[in-house]
Amino acid sequence: MGLHTLAFKEWATHDGVTVSGEINQLRDKRLAIDAEDWLNTLLTAQTPREPLLPALGGLPFALKKHVHEHLEGFRAAGITPTFVFNGLDLACRDRATIAKESRIAAASLDEAWRLYGESKADDAVAEFGKSCTYGTYHILRWLRSYLHTEGVRIQTAPSAAAAQVVALHNENFADAVVGSMSCLLYGASRVILNLDWDTKLFVWAEKPKCLAKLNLSDDQFVDLCLLSGLTILAPPPIPEIELNPAPLIAARELLARCNNDGLLACDSLKNDAYKLLFQKARAAVTHALWIDHTGKPRTKHGEVTPNNLHDVIGQRLPDDIYYYLSRGVVSPRVLNWRTRLEVFEVAPLDGGSSRPYQTLVSQKLAPLRTRSMALMSRSLHNYYQYTDVELVCWYEMDRKKALDVPDALQSSQAADRWHVKEDVIARSAAAAGLEMQRSPLYAAVSILSQPGIPEKTITESLPQPATGTYTTRQELLGNATFRFLEDRGYINNDHTLSAWGKALKVALDHAVKTEYLDIGDGHREAEEAIFMAFELHRLDALNSLNLFPATSYQGAPMRGSDTDKANTLLLSRIACLGSFQHGEIGFTGPLSRHLLAYHQMAAATRGALRDLLEMHALSMLLKGAASRDLTPPDYSDLGSDLPLLREPDLGLSLVVKSYLDELSNEKRTDITKWFNHATDIKGDLEKAWKMWGSINAGIQAADSGIVNNDTKTTFRKADEWLAQKLKQAAAATNGT
């Protein structure tokens, strides 16, 4: 993504097609902003760049700071921004394209880890930086939520954000557009490339100047945009463009050799697959998809569209879904799977060469994918209800696995029995000393643990049509959470807590007693960490087994006895579910590919669970459960309120592993010297021990039918081991 953003901007600046002006010229103006391009431009600048992001996962440490500074800049300048996010993928972004990008990134990361293993730190950091991307699914999900909570207008496009941005300008909902070459591709006459709040200047490129400089017509410029690989289509598979740091110039030379005709240029490549993608991309520009102010999807030429347009912009979904997508209730991922009839799993940040991760995504998480798509498919056309979806993984591209989505439709109907009103939710949560908005998972299990409440939450039938059942933010969040927890087996069919639900409540109650629930990055971190630990255990992934090959996955615990190493590994893995207090600057400190591999298993699980949550919310809305009096921000509130929004980074896991490793070392080192920008390692460690204590309490309290005695023994012994280690550390500190 960095190349896609910067290459055009560098060319435009170098070749004199840009104009600059003072930002105060934009006062009282409305800007439509391509959010992903804006984010990438912001974070690939030299000062805020964090090259080790692929080695840590999670969010860039300085992300919130830089976003906030820019929002303050907009406010001070009197500018009203609308951030537009990309929606469903266009057909020109096919599996082969995604797989190729994934292979290139995986190879670069593999090289970075090799260099790190050889103690070539500077070279490793540089190599990590080559694969540093800010267009990651979970980062964009967080950004969308953060912007909304800051009172900024957000929107998700039905497909390409650039097309929506240009449409907002054309429909007079914006005075200017902010983005890159893609905005010019979709018809913008000028595009703001950069706003510099330090110099108080902004820079824009004008399309007429670009055409004059390149000596091209409008139509030929579209061909150039596509051939350059800097917009909606990947570059052609030739080194002169694909590997060129100045792909625009290389693409212009290719076009010139072919009489400035894009199709002739494709013919000269003798690659039928690329030519077909080029044609699809061309058609996607001609029939650009956008959503109007009423929430209805539109195409550039209105009703005059070819019958096979779905082969270009994807299968059509109901208008309501595009609206809920635009408001941020759901992310595009599951919608992409459903319309493409395929789930394509790509390699994780650690490279994904371990069998446990491959088994996780190909087998253990497959039922979650199936359930998510089944929930949505119930309200779709019969085509979707009777058409299955296939799973394809990066390591076995030729093998396809049917997910049996049609067979799961019937089992999704239990969710329709939840219609809990505000008074029940608020009164019951208050009786437990909780708030649904603050701790939705804990509030849900606490409400249902109260005598007489479960039967009040059951609705066998409602008058048809059952419209407008939910009228408040708390009702929307509460019912989505109840549905989700029942789906995951924490709630029985009679709406009482299951054995899993009771164990989860014990763990959360313990977190309250130890004051863990209210610490961490955000008030939901603790309850989500505990919940995720239970989910990983249910997937048989919460253990101290050596899951990853030591030869390539360096960074496992290495001090002390085998027992020391095993317990350190277990606690370090659990620690990856919590956050790390770090300065708003790039990370410096020890890394671990071994722990990153486990972190990626947890991240994949979290993402699958978040998808399921969103589909429960969507299914609820598609059934007409929400009041028609709800406003667009109400729906955006729901998307931000749903649990499992933010993915933690690996920092806390690295701190815990380093600390426990040193406790098992004869010559101990002060680990605070290793984490230069950590702000409270002592506090982080105390939080990690409280997290562990709460999870262990839930494991020990669980019925033996769901957690066997061997697992309980392993956790109990690890707890005793930790207590002894901490006692020894305290004695050493006190000099006794």
XYZ file of C-alpha atoms in Angstrom, residues 10 71 117 145 161 175 205 276-277 308 343 373 387 408 434 490 583 592 607-608 694-695 720 736:
24
model
C 6.287 11.585 -5.689
C -8.223 15.810 13.802
C 18.324 -14.320 14.138
C -14.453 3.344 15.421
C -13.519 4.406 -1.395
C -16.116 20.783 -1.558
C -2.730 17.680 -8.150
C -9.190 -10.192 -18.204
C -8.491 -8.417 -14.913
C -23.129 -9.225 -16.216
C -13.019 -17.609 1.912
C -22.288 -16.468 6.656
C -25.243 -21.722 -2.716
C -26.302 -24.158 8.861
C -22.412 -3.169 35.808
C -22.122 -19.721 27.034
C 5.433 5.538 24.556
C 10.064 -13.301 19.309
C -11.193 -11.734 14.107
C -13.477 -14.724 13.505
C -8.649 -14.529 36.738
C -8.273 -16.999 33.880
C 1.998 -22.344 42.208
C 16.471 -11.236 52.210
